[in-house]
Coordinates of C-alpha atoms in Angstrom, one line a residue:
X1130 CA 0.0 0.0 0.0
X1131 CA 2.6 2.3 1.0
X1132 CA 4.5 1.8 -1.9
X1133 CA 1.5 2.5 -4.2
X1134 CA 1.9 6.4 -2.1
X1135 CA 4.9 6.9 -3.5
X1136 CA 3.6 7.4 -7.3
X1137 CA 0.8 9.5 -6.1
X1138 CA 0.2 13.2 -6.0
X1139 CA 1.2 14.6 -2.4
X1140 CA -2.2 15.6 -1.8
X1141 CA -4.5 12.8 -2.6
X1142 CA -1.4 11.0 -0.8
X1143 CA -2.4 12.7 2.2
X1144 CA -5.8 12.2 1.7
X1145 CA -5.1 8.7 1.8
X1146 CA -3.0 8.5 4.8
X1147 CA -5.5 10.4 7.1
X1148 CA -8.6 8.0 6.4
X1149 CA -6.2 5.4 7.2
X1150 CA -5.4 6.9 10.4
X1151 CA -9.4 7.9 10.8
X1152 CA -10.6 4.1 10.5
X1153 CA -7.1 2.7 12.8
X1154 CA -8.5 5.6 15.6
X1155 CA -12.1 4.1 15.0
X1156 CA -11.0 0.5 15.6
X1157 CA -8.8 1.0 18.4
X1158 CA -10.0 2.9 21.8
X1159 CA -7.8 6.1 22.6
X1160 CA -5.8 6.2 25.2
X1161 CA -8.0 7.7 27.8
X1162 CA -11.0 5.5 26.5
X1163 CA -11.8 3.9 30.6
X1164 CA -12.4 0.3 29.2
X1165 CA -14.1 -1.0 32.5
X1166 CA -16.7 2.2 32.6
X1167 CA -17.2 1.4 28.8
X1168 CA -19.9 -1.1 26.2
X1169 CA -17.9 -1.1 22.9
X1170 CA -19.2 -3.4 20.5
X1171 CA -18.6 -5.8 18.7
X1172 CA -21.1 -7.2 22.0
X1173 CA -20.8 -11.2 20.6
X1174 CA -18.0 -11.9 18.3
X1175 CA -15.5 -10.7 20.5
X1176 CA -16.8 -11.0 23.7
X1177 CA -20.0 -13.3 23.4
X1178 CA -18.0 -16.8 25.9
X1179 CA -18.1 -14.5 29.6
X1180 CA -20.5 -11.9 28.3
X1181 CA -20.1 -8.5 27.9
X1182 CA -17.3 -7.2 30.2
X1183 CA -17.6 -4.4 32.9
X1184 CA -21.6 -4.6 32.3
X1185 CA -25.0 -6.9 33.5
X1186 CA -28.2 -6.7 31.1
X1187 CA -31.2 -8.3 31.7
X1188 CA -35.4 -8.0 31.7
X1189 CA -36.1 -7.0 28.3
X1190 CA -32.4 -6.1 27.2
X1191 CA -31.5 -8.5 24.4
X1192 CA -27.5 -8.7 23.2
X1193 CA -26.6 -8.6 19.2
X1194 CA -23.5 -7.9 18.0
X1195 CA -24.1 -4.7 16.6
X1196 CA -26.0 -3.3 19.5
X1197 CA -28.1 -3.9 22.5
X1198 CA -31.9 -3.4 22.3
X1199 CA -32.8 -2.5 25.5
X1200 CA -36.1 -2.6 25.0
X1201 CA -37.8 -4.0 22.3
X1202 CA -41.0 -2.3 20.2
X1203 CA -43.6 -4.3 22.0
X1204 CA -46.0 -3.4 25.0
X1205 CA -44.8 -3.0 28.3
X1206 CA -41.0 -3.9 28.3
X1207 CA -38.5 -2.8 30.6
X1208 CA -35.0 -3.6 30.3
X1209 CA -31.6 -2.7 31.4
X1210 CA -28.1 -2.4 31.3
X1211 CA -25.4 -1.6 34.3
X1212 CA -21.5 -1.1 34.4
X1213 CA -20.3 -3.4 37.4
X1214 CA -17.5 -0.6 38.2
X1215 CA -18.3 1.9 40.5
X1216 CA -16.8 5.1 39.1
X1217 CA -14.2 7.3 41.1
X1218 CA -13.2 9.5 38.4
X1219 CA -14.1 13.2 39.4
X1220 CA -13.9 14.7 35.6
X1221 CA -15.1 12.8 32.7
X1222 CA -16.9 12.7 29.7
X1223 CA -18.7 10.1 28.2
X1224 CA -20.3 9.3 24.6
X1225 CA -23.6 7.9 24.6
X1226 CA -24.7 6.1 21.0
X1227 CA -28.1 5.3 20.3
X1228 CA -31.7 4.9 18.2
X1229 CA -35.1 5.0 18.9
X1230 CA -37.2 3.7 16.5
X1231 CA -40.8 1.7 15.0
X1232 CA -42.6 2.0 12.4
X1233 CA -45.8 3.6 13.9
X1234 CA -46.4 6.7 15.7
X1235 CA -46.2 8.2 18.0
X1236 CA -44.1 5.6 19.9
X1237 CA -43.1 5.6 23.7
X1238 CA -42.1 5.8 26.4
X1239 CA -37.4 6.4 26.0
X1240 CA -34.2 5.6 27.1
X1241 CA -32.2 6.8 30.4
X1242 CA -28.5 7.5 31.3
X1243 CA -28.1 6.8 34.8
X1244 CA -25.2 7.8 36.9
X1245 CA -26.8 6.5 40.7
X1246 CA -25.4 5.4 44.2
X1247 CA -27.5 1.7 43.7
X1248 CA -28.4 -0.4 40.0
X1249 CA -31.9 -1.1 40.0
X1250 CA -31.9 -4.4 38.0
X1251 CA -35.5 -5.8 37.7
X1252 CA -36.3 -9.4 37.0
X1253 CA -39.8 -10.4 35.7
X1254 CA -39.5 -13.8 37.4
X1255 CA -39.5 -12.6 40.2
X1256 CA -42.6 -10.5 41.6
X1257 CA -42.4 -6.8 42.7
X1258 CA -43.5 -4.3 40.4
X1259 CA -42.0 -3.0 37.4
X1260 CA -39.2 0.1 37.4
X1261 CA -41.9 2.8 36.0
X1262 CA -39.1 5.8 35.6
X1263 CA -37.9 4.8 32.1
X1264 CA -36.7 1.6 33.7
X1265 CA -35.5 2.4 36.8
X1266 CA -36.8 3.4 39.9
X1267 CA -38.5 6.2 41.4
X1268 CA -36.4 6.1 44.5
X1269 CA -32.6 6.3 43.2
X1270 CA -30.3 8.4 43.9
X1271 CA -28.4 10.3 41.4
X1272 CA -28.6 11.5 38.3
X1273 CA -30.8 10.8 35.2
X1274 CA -30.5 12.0 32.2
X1275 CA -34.0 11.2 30.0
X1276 CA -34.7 10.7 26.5
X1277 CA -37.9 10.8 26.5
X1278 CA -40.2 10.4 23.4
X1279 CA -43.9 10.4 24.5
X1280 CA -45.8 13.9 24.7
X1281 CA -47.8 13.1 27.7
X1282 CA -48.7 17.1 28.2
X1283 CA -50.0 17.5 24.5
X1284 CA -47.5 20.6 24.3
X1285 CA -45.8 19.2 21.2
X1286 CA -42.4 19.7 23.1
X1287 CA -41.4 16.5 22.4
X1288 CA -38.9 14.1 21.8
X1289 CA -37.2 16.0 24.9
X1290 CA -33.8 15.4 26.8
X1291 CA -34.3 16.2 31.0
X1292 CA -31.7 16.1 33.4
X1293 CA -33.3 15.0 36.9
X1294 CA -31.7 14.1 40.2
X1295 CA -33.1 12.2 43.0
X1296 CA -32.1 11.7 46.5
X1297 CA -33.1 8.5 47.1
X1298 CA -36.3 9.1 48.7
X1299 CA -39.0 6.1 48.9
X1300 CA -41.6 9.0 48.6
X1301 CA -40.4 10.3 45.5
X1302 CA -43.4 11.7 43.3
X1303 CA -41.9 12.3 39.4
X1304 CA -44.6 14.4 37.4
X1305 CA -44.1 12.0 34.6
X1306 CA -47.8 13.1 33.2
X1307 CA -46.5 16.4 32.7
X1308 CA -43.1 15.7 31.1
X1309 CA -40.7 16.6 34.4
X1310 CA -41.4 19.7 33.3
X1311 CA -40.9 21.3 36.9
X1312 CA -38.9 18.7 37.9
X1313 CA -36.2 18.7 35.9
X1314 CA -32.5 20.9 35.9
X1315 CA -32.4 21.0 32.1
X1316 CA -34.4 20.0 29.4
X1317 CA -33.9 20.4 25.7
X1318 CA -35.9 19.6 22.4
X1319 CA -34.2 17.3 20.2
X1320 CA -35.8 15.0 17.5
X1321 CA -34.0 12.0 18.3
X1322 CA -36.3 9.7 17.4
X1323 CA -37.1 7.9 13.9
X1324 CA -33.4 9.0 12.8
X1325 CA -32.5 7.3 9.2
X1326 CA -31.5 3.7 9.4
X1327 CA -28.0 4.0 9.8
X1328 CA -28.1 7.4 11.9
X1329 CA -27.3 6.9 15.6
X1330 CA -27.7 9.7 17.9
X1331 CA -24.8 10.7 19.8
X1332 CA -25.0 12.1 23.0
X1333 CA -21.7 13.6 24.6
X1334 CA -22.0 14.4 28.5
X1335 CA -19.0 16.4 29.9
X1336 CA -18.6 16.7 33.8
X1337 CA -16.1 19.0 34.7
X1338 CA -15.4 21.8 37.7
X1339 CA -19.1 20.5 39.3
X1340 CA -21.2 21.5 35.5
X1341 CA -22.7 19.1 33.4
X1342 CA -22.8 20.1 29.9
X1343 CA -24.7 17.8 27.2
X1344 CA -24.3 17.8 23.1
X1345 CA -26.3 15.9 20.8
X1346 CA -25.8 15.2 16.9
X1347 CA -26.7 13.1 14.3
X1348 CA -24.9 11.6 10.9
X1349 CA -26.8 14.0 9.3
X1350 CA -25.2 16.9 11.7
X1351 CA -22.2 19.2 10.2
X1352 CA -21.8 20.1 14.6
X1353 CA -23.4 19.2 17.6
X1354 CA -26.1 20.9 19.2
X1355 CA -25.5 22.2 22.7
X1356 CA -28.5 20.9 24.9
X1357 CA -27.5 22.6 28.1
X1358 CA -26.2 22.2 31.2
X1359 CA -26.4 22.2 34.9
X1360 CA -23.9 24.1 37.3
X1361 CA -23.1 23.3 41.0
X1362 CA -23.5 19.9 40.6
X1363 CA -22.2 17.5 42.6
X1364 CA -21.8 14.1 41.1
X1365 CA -20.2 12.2 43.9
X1366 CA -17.6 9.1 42.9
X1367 CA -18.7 5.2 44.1
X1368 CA -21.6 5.9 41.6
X1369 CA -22.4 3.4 38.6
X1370 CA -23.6 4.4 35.4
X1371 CA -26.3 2.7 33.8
X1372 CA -29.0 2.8 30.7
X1373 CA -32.2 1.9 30.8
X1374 CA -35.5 1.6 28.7
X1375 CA -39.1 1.3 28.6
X1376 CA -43.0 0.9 26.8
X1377 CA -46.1 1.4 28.0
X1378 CA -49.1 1.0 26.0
X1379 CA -47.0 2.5 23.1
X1380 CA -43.7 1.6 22.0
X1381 CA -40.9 1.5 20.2
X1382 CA -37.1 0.0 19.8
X1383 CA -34.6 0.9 22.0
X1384 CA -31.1 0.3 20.9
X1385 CA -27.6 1.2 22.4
X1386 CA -24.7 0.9 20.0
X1387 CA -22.5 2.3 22.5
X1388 CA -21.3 4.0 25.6
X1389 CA -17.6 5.0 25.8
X1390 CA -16.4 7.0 28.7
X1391 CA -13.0 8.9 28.7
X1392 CA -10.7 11.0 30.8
X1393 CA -7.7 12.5 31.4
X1394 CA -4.7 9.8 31.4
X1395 CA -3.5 10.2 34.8
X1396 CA -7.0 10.6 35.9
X1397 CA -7.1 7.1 34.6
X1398 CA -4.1 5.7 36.2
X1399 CA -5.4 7.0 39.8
X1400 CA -8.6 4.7 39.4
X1401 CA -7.0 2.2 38.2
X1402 CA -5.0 2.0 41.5
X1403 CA -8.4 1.9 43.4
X1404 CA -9.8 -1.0 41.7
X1405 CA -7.0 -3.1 40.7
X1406 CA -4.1 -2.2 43.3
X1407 CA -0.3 -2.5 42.5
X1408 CA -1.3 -5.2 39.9
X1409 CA -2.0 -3.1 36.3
X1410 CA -5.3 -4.6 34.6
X1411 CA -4.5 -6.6 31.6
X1412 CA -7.0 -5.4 28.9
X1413 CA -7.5 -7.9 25.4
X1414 CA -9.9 -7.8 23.1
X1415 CA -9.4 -11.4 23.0
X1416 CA -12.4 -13.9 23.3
X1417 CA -9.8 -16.9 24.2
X1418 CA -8.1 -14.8 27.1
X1419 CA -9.5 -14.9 30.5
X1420 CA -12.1 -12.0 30.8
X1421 CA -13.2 -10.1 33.5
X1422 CA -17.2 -10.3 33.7
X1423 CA -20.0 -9.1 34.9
X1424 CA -22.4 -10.9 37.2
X1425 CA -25.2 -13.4 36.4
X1426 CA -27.0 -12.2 33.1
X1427 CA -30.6 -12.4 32.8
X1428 CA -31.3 -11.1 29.6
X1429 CA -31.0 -12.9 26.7
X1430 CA -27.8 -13.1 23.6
X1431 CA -28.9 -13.3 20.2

């Protein structure tokens, strides 16, 4: 190949040379991806023997390689997905790769980012009722960060994206009937749902200097959109992130390509030392090499 550069014109040359280095940086993680905070597909041809690493799924959530459909478009499904690392980074941002989909309309109910001090992880063999806050429950504490696709307030103001935060309090009453409207730190109008076939939405969350700052795009995008943020936040560390999904009567497919969380290097290294000690984890993308898994999975691989 390189040889073939040679007897090119130095431009288209270049050219060249910088897709090459576009699709090497695509395949391989930087080196301030955070593996064990991360889902990075492909979900069964690499990994598919122990699972997918760092992360339990199960209710509705069904594993392809491609992505995970969290919930699927049929009536009343929850599902879930939740990183088995706590977090102790203080500054990070993370990438958040989805689509929402069916072919009728209007569809319901959306898909949650959840950054919260306990993983609600409901099983529908067992009895106890079902997590009716987009999956999880109404008593977490943390943060949430909604999708949410249903206009259940007739004000045509959705889809919507609402940051919420709950204090883990049994008593908890979310104004889902009226959108969060009053509840919620941020919101933003975003048409994130029905994007074309081989358009995920991207969601980039920054937390830095106690403000969380949200952008969204699209393939069909030339920038991101700035969403909004909330100041003065405290996000404390020990917390697990998480993404959930649900339908009611409505419905729709709920499917997460990806999640990739990043940081600083050293940032890195420090949280490393908390969850590994003196001994430096050895990551492989390897499905013949000893993997470090999750807990027992109750959804289902396809």
């Amino acid at each position: 190949f390189f040889s073939h550069l040679l007897t090119m014109s130095p431009w288209l040359a270049m050219l060249l040379l910088v897709d090459l280095c576009a699709a090497v940086e695509e395949r391989n993680p930087h080196h301030n991806t955070v593996e064990h905070h991360s889902l990075i597909g492909p979900f069964i041809s690499e990994w598919w023997q122990g699972g997918v690493p760092h992360w339990d799924f199960g209710a509705s959530a069904v594993i392809t390689d491609k992505y995970v459909r969290v919930a699927p478009d049929k009536q009343s499904r929850t599902g879930w997905l939740w990183n088995d690392q706590a977090n102790h980074l203080t500054q990070w941002e993370a990438l958040l790769s989805f689509r929402i989909h069916s072919r009728r309309n209007p569809g319901a109910d959306g898909l949650a980012l959840w950054y919260v001090e306990t993983p609600s992880k409901y099983d529908p063999n067992n009895k106890g009722s079902q997590p009716n806050l987009w999956g999880n429950n109404v008593d977490f504490k943390g943060l949430g960060i909604i999708f949410d696709t249903y206009d259940n307030d007739g004000q045509r103001d959705n889809p919507v994206v609402s940051v919420i935060y709950g204090a883990g309090d049994p008593n908890q009453k979310w104004d889902i009937e009226n959108d969060l409207n009053a509840q919620a730190k941020m919101r933003c109008v975003y048409e994130f749902r029905n994007t074309p076939k081989h358009s995920q939405v991207k969601a980039r969350i920054v937390y830095a200097d106690k403000t969380l700052r949200i952008f969204l795009s699209t393939a069909e995008d030339e920038k991101e959109t700035y969403c909004g943020q909330v100041e003065n936040l405290e996000m404390p560390t020990g917390y697990y992130f998480g993404i959930t999904a649900s339908t009611g009567h409505l419905a729709d497919n709920h499917d997460v390509y990806g999640f990739v969380v990043t940081a600083a290097p050293e940032a890195i290294k420090q949280e490393d030392q908390k969850i590994y000690g003196d001994v430096a984890p050895h990551r492989v993308a390897n499905p013949d090499a000893p993997q470090q898994t999750g807990g027992p999975h109750v959804g289902r691989l396809l």
